[in-house]
Structure formats: structure tokens, C-alpha cells
Coordinates of C-alpha atoms in Angstrom, one line a residue:
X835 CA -10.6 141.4 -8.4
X836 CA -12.6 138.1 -8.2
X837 CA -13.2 135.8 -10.7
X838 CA -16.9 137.0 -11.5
X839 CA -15.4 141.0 -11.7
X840 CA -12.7 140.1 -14.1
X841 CA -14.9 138.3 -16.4
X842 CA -16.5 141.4 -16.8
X843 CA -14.1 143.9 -17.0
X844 CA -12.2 140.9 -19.9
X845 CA -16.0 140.9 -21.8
X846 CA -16.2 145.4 -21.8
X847 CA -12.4 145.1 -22.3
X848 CA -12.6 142.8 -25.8
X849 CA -16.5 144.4 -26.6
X850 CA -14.6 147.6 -27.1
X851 CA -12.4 146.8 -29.0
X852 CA -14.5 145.0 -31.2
X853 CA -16.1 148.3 -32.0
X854 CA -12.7 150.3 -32.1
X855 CA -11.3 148.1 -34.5
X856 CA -14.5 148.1 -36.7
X857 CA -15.0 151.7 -36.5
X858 CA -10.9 152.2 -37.9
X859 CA -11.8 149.1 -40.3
X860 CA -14.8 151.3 -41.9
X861 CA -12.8 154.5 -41.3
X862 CA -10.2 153.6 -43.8
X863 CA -12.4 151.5 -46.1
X864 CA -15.1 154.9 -46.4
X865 CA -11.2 156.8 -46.8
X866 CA -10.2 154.7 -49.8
X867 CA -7.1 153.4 -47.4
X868 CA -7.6 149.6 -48.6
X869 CA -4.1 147.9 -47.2
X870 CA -5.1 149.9 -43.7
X871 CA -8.6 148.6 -43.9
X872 CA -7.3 144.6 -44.5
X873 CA -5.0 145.3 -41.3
X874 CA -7.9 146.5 -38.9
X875 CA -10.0 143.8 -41.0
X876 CA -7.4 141.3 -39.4
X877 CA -7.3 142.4 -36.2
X878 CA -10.7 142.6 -36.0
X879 CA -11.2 138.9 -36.9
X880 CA -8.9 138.0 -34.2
X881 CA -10.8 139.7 -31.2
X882 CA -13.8 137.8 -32.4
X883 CA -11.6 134.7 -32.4
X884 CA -10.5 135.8 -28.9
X885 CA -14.4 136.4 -28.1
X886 CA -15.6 133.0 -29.4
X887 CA -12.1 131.8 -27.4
X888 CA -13.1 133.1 -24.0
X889 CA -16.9 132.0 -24.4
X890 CA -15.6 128.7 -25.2
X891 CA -14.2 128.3 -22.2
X892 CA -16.6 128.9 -20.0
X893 CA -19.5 126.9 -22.3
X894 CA -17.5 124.4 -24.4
X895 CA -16.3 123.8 -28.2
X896 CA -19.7 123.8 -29.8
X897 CA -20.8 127.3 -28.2
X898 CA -17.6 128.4 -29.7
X899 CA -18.4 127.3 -33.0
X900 CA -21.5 128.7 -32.8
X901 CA -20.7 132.4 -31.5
X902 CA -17.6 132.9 -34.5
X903 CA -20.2 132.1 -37.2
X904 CA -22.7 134.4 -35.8
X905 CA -19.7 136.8 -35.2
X906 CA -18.1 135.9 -38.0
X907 CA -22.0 137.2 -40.4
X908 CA -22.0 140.2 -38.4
X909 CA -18.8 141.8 -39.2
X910 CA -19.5 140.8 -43.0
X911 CA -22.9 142.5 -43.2
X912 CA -21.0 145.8 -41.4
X913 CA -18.2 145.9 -44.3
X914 CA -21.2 145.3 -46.9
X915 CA -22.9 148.6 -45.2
X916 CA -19.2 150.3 -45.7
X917 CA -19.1 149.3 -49.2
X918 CA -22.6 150.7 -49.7
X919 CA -22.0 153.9 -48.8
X920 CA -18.9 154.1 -50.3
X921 CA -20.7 153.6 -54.1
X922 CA -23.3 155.5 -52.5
X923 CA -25.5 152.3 -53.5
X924 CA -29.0 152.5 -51.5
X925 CA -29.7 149.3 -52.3
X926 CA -26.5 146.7 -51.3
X927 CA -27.4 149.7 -47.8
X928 CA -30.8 148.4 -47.0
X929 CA -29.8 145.0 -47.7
X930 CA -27.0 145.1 -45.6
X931 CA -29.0 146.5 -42.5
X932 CA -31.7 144.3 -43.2
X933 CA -29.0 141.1 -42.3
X934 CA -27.9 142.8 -39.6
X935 CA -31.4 143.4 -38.1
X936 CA -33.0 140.1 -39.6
X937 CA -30.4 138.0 -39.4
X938 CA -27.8 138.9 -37.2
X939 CA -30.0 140.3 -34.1
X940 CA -32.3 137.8 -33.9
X941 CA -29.3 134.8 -34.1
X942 CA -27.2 136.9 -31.7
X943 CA -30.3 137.3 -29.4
X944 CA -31.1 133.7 -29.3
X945 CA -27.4 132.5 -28.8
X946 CA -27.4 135.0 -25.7
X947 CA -30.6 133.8 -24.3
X948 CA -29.2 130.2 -24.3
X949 CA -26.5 131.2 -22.9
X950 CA -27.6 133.5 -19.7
X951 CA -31.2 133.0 -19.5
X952 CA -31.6 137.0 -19.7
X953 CA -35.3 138.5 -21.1
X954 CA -35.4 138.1 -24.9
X955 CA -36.7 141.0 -25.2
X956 CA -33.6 143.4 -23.6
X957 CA -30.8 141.2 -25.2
X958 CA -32.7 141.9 -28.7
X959 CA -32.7 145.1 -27.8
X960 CA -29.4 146.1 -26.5
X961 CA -28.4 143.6 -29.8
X962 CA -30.4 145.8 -32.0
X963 CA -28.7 149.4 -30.2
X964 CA -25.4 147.7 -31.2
X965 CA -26.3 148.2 -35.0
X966 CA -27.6 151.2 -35.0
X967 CA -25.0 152.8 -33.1
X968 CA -22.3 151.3 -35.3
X969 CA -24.2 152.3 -38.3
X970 CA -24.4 156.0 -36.9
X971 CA -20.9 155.5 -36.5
X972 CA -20.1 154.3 -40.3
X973 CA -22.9 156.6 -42.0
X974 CA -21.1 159.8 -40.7
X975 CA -17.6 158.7 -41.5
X976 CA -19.1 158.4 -44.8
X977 CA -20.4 161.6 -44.7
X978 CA -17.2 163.0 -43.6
X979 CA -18.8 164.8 -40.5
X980 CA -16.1 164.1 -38.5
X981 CA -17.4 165.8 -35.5
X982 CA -20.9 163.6 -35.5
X983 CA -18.4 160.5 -36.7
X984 CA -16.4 161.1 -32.8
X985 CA -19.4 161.8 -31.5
X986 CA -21.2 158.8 -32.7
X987 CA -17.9 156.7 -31.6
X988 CA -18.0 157.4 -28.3
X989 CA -21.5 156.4 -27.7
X990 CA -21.4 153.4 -29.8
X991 CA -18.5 152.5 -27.4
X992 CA -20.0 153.2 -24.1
X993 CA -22.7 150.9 -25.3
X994 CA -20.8 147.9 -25.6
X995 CA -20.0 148.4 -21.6
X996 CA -23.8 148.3 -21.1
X997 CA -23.5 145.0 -22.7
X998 CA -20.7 143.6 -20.6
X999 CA -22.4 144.6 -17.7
X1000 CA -25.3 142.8 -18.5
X1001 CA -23.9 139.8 -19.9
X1002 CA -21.2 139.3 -17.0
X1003 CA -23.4 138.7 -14.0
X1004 CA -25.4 136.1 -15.9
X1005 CA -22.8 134.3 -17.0
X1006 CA -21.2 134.2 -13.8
X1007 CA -25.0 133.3 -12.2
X1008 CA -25.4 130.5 -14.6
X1009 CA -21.8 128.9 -14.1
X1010 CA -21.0 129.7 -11.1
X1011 CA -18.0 132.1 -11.6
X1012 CA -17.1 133.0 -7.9
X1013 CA -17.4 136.9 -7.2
X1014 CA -19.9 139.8 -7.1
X1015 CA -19.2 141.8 -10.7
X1016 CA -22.0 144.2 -9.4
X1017 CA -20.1 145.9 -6.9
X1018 CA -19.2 149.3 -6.7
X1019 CA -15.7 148.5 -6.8
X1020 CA -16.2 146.5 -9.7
X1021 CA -18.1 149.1 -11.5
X1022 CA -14.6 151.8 -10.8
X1023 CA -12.8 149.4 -12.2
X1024 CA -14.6 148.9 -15.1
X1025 CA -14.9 152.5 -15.8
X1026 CA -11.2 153.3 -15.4
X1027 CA -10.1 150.2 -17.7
X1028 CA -13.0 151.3 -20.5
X1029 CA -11.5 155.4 -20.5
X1030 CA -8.0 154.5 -20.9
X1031 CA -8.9 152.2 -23.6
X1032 CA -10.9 154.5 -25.4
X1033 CA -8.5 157.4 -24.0
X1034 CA -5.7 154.7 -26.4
X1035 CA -7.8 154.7 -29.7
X1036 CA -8.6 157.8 -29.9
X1037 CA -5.6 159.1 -29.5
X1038 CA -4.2 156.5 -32.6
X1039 CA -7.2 157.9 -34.2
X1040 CA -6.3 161.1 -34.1
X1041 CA -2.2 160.8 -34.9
X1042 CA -2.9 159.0 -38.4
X1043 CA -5.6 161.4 -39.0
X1044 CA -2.6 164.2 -38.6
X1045 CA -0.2 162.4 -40.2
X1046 CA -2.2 161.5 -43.2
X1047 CA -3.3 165.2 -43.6
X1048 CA -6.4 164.8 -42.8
X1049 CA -7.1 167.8 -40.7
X1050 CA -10.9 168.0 -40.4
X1051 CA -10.8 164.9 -38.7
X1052 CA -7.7 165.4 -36.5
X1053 CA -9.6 168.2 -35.1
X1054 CA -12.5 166.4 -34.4
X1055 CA -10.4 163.1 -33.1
X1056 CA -8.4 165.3 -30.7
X1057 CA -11.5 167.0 -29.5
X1058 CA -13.1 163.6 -28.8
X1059 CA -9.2 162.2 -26.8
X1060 CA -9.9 166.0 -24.7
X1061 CA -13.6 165.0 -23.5
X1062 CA -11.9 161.7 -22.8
X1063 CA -9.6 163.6 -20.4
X1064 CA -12.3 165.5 -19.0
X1065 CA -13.9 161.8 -18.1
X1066 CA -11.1 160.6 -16.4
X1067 CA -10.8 164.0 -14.5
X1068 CA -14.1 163.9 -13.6
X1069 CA -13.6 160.0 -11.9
X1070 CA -10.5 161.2 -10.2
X1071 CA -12.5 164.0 -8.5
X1072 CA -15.4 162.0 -7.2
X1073 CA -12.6 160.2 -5.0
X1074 CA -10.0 162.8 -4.0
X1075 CA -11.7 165.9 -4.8
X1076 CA -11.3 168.9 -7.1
X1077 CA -8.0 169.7 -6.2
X1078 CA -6.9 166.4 -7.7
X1079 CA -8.7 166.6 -10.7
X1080 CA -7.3 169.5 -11.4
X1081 CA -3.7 168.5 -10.8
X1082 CA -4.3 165.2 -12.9
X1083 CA -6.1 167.5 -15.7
X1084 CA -2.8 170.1 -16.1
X1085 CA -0.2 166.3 -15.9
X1086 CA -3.1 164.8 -18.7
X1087 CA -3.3 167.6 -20.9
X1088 CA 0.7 168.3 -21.1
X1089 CA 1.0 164.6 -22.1
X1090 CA -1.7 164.9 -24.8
X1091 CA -0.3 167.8 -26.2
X1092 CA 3.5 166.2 -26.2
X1093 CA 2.3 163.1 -27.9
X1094 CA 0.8 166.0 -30.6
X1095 CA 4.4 167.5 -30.3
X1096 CA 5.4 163.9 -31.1
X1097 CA 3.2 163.3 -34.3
X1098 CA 3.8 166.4 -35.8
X1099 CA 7.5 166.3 -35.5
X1100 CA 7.1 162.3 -36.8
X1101 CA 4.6 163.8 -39.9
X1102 CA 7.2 166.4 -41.1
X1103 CA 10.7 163.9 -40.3
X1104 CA 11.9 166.5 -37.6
X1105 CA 14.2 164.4 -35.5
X1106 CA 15.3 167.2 -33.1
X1107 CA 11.8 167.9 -32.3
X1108 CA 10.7 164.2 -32.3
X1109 CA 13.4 163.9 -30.0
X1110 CA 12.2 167.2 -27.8
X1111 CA 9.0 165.4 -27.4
X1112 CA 10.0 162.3 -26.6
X1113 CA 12.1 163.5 -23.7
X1114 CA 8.8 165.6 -22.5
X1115 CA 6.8 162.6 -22.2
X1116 CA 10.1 160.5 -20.9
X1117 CA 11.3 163.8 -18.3
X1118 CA 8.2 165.8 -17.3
X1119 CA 5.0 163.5 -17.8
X1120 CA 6.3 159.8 -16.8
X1121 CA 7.9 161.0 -13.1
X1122 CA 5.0 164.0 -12.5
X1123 CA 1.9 161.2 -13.7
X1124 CA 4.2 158.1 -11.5
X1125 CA 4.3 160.9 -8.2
X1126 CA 0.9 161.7 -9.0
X1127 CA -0.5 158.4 -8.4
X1128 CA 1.6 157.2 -5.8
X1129 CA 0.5 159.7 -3.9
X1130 CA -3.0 158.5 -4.4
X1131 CA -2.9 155.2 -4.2
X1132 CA 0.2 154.3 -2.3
X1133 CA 2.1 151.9 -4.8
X1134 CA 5.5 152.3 -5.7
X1135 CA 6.5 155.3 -7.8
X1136 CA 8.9 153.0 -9.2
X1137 CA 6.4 150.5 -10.3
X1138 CA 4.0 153.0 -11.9
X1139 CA 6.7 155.1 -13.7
X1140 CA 7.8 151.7 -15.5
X1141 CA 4.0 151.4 -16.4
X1142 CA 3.8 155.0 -17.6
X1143 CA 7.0 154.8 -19.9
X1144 CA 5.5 151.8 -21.2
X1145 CA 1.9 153.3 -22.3
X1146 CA 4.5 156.0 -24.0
X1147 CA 6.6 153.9 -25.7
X1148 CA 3.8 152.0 -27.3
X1149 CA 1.8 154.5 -28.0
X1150 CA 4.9 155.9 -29.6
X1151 CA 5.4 152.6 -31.4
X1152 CA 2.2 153.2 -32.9
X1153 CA 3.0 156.9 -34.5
X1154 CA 6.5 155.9 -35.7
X1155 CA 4.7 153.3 -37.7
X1156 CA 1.9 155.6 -39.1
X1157 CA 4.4 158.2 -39.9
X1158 CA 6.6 155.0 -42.2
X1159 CA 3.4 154.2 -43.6
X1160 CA 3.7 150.6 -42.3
X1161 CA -0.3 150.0 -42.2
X1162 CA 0.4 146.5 -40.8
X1163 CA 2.6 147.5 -38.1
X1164 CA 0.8 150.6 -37.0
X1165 CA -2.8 148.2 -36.7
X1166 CA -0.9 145.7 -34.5
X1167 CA 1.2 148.3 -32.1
X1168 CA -2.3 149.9 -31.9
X1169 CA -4.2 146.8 -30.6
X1170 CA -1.3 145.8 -28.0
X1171 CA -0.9 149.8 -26.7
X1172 CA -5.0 149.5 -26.2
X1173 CA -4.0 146.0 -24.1
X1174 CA -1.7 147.9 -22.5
X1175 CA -4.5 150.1 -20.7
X1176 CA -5.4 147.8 -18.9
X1177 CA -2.4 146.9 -17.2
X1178 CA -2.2 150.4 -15.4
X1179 CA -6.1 150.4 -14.9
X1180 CA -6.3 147.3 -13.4
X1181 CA -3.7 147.4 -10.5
X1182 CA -4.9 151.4 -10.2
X1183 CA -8.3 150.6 -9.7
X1184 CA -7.2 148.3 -7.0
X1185 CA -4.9 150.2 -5.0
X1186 CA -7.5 152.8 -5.2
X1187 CA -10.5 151.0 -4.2
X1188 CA -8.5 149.5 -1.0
X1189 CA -6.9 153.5 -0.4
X1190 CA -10.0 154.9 0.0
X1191 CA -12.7 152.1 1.2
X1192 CA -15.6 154.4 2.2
X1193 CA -15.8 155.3 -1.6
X1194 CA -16.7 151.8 -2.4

């Protein structure tokens, strides 16, 4: 929890959802949803605020400036590959990736240089990874291969973690941030805060995919939230063992298929069965996921059953305002549940790094 370890789980935390928020931006631009594309647009231009922000105030006003223009190009020359391959225009396509990989890359790489004193060459090339990644991610929504478009999400995603993990310990090197962000520790922490963020938006993916009837993707957006699971599962048994993994997989899955309970009762205006759900996720998943990890980490079931009911209701907060078709609402109740992650990772990953020492 030092200093040096925050500042890189804050750089993964607002990396990743810099490329959540881009990927739903060219989602509903490629879908012909314009007022949802302006509202991810938005949000999207704050978090690169917030970006050039937090730089700023570690390396001053002018470095701020500096970053949000580069930012700023970057996120342009992404929508202009949307709207390319939403006329199916080749042309406005190439030229688009050509700024991204002529322009933006070797600006980006520079700036980062400056800024860390890391090799040219990996920051161009981790830059350049970034791009095509996204662009997987964009060409397949436009293709309407929803599987490869999930598929192509969750690695562009994990990849902006490789950044922050490269990024943070030179930052902290060069300015003296107190803390190791290399420990192992660190890295748990990390992980956890980066699944239940991605465990957040996909989820949101996949509710307005069901409640705009858009069933191919829903299918391929719930498949991407189960592997998700199967993530955090998989981190919860290298610590306690399979028994736990399994008993958080059955709580995990329960509460996944409630919130689908939720959305489909919210999709066809079924207030009994909205109200069924709700009281699942309220009765059955808050106290049994609370117990769960109180048991493993020995905070107070009190405290944690608060922080569950919270992740519920904004996650709920989210699907009521897909299912009104308030585009503006649902895009910011999206971006403060995914904020919300990290205020159960954080405290977990502490109380589970000081439970169990000899893991870390």
C-alpha cells in the first residue's frame, strides 16, 4: 500500500478504463447508437483529463499540457478508424492507422522516454501493441464477430496492465515515489483491482447488449464476464486452495446469473421478477460473498457486506438506466460502478496479503 504501489495500481486502474470506455465508444459508434457513442465519447475525454491530471502532478503543468494533446490526437485518429469501417471506406482506414502509427506512437514514445528514461525501443513497442490491439478490438466489432470482438477485448485490456507495470516503477525511480511497486504483494493487488474492473465492464457490456436485443453479442459478452470468473477463481485458489475456489466459483456464478435474472426482468418491465432478483443478490449473494471473505481475510463481515451491496446497487444503477434508455445516465453509473471495484479490491488485497504472508 505504499506510495510507489498505489501509483501503479491508480496508472492500470485509469489505463483500463481508457480502453473500456473506447472499446464501448466504438462499440456503439460501429452499432449506429450515436447519443450512446457521445456519452462513452465524454467519459472517455475525462479519464484522459484525469490521466494528463495525475501525470501533472507528479511532473508539473507543462507535461500535463503536453500528455492531453498527445492524448487528446490519439483518441481522434481511433474514432476516424471507427468511422472508416463503418462506411467501409479503405482509405479514411489506412489513413487513420497511419496517425496512429506515425504520429501518435512515435509522439507518445518520446513523451514517455522524457518522462522515465525507459529504452525507446520497448515503450515504442508496447505504444505500438496498444494500437493494434485496439484496432483488433474495433475491426471485429465492425465485423460483428462478437466472439473474436470479447476476445480481442480482453487482451487489449490485459495489455494496458503491462503498461502500468512498466511505467510505474520508473516513474517512482525517477521521482522518488517512496515504495517498492515490484513486489509480489503489489503485483496481487494489482491483479485483483484489474479483474473486478474488467469483471464491472463486461458485465455492463453484456446487460445493454441483452437489453438492446442484441443477442449474438450478449452471448459472447457473458461468455467473456464467465472466463472473467474463472480468473478470479483461479487467483483465489493459488492462496487458499481448491476448495476455496470452488466455493467462491458456486457464490460468483449465482450472482452473475442473478444480475442476468435482473436484466432480463429490467428488458421485458417485470417488476415482480426485477424485484425476485434484486432480493437474490440483496439475501443470498451479499451475506454468502461478505461470510465468504471474512473468513478469508478476517475483516468484518459487516464491513464487506456494505461493500458488496454497494458493487450491486451500482451495478444495478447501471441496468435500470440501460433498460430507460437513458444513454447518459447508464455511461456515467457505468464509470463510477467500475470505480467502485476498486474499493473492495483494494482493502481485499490487503487483508489478504497480511492473512496469509508466506504467499507474498
Amino acid at each position: 500500500m505504499s506510495d510507489a504501489a498505489t501509483l501503479r495500481t491508480d496508472l492500470n486502474y485509469m489505463l483500463g478504463e481508457h480502453l473500456m470506455l473506447t472499446a464501448k465508444a466504438t462499440d456503439a459508434a460501429l452499432g449506429g447508437r450515436t447519443d450512446q457513442f457521445n456519452a462513452y465519447a465524454d467519459l472517455l475525454n475525462q479519464n484522459g483529463t484525469d490521466l494528463g491530471a495525475y501525470l501533472g502532478t507528479v511532473y508539473g503543468a507543462e507535461a500535463e499540457d503536453q500528455f492531453n494533446q498527445i492524448w487528446a490526437d490519439h483518441i481522434g485518429y481511433f474514432v476516424a478508424y471507427t468511422t472508416a469501417i463503418a462506411s467501409g471506406d479503405d482509405a479514411p482506414k489506412s489513413k487513420a492507422n497511419d496517425d496512429l502509427m506515425n504520429d501518435y506512437v512515435p509522439r507518445f514514445t518520446a513523451f514517455i522516454v522524457g518522462a522515465t528514461d525507459l529504452p525507446e525501443d520497448a515503450v515504442k513497442a508496447a505504444t505500438e501493441e496498444h494500437v493494434k490491439t485496439t484496432e483488433a478490438v474495433i475491426d471485429a466489432q465492425g465485423e460483428a464477430d462478437w466472439p473474436a470482438a470479447y476476445e480481442a477485448l480482453r487482451t487489449a485490456f490485459a495489455h494496458m496492465s503491462m503498461i502500468g507495470d512498466a511505467l510505474a516503477p520508473a516513474i517512482a525511480t525517477k521521482n522518488s515515489i517512496a515504495g517498492d511497486p515490484l513486489t509480489a504483494g503489489v503485483d496481487f493487488r494489482t491483479a485483483l483491482d484489474q479483474l473486478l474492473q474488467e469483471h464491472l465492464f463486461l458485465t455492463t457490456f453484456a446487460t445493454d447488449a441483452a437489453i438492446g436485443g442484441r443477442t449474438d453479442e450478449f452471448n459472447a459478452a457473458a461468455a467473456a464476464v464467465g472466463d472473467n470468473g474463472k480468473d478470479l477463481g483461479a487467483a483465489i485458489q493459488s492462496i487458499y486452495g481448491d476448495d476455496a475456489q470452488t466455493q467462491f466459483n458456486d457464490i460468483w456464478t449465482a450472482h452473475i446469473g442473478f444480475f442476468v435474472d435482473y436484466t432480463t426482468a429490467v428488458a421485458t418491465g417485470d417488476d415482480a421478477a426485477k424485484a425476485t432478483a434484486d432480493g437474490n443478490l440483496d439475501t443470498i449473494y451479499t451475506p454468502q460473498f461478505a461470510a465468504f471473505l471474512a473468513s478469508a481475510t478476517g475483516l468484518p463481515e459487516d464491513t464487506l457486506a456494505a461493500l458488496t451491496a454497494d458493487h450491486v446497487a451500482t451495478t444495478e444503477a447501471v441496468i435500470d438506466a440501460q433498460g430507460a434508455g437513458d444513454v447518459s445516465a447508464a455511461a456515467g453509473s457505468d464509470r463510477t460502478a467500475g470505480m467502485h471495484m476498486r474499493m473492495i479490491g483494494d482493502p481485499l488485497a490487503q487483508a489478504i496479503v497480511a492473512a496469509m504472508p508466506d504467499k507474498f
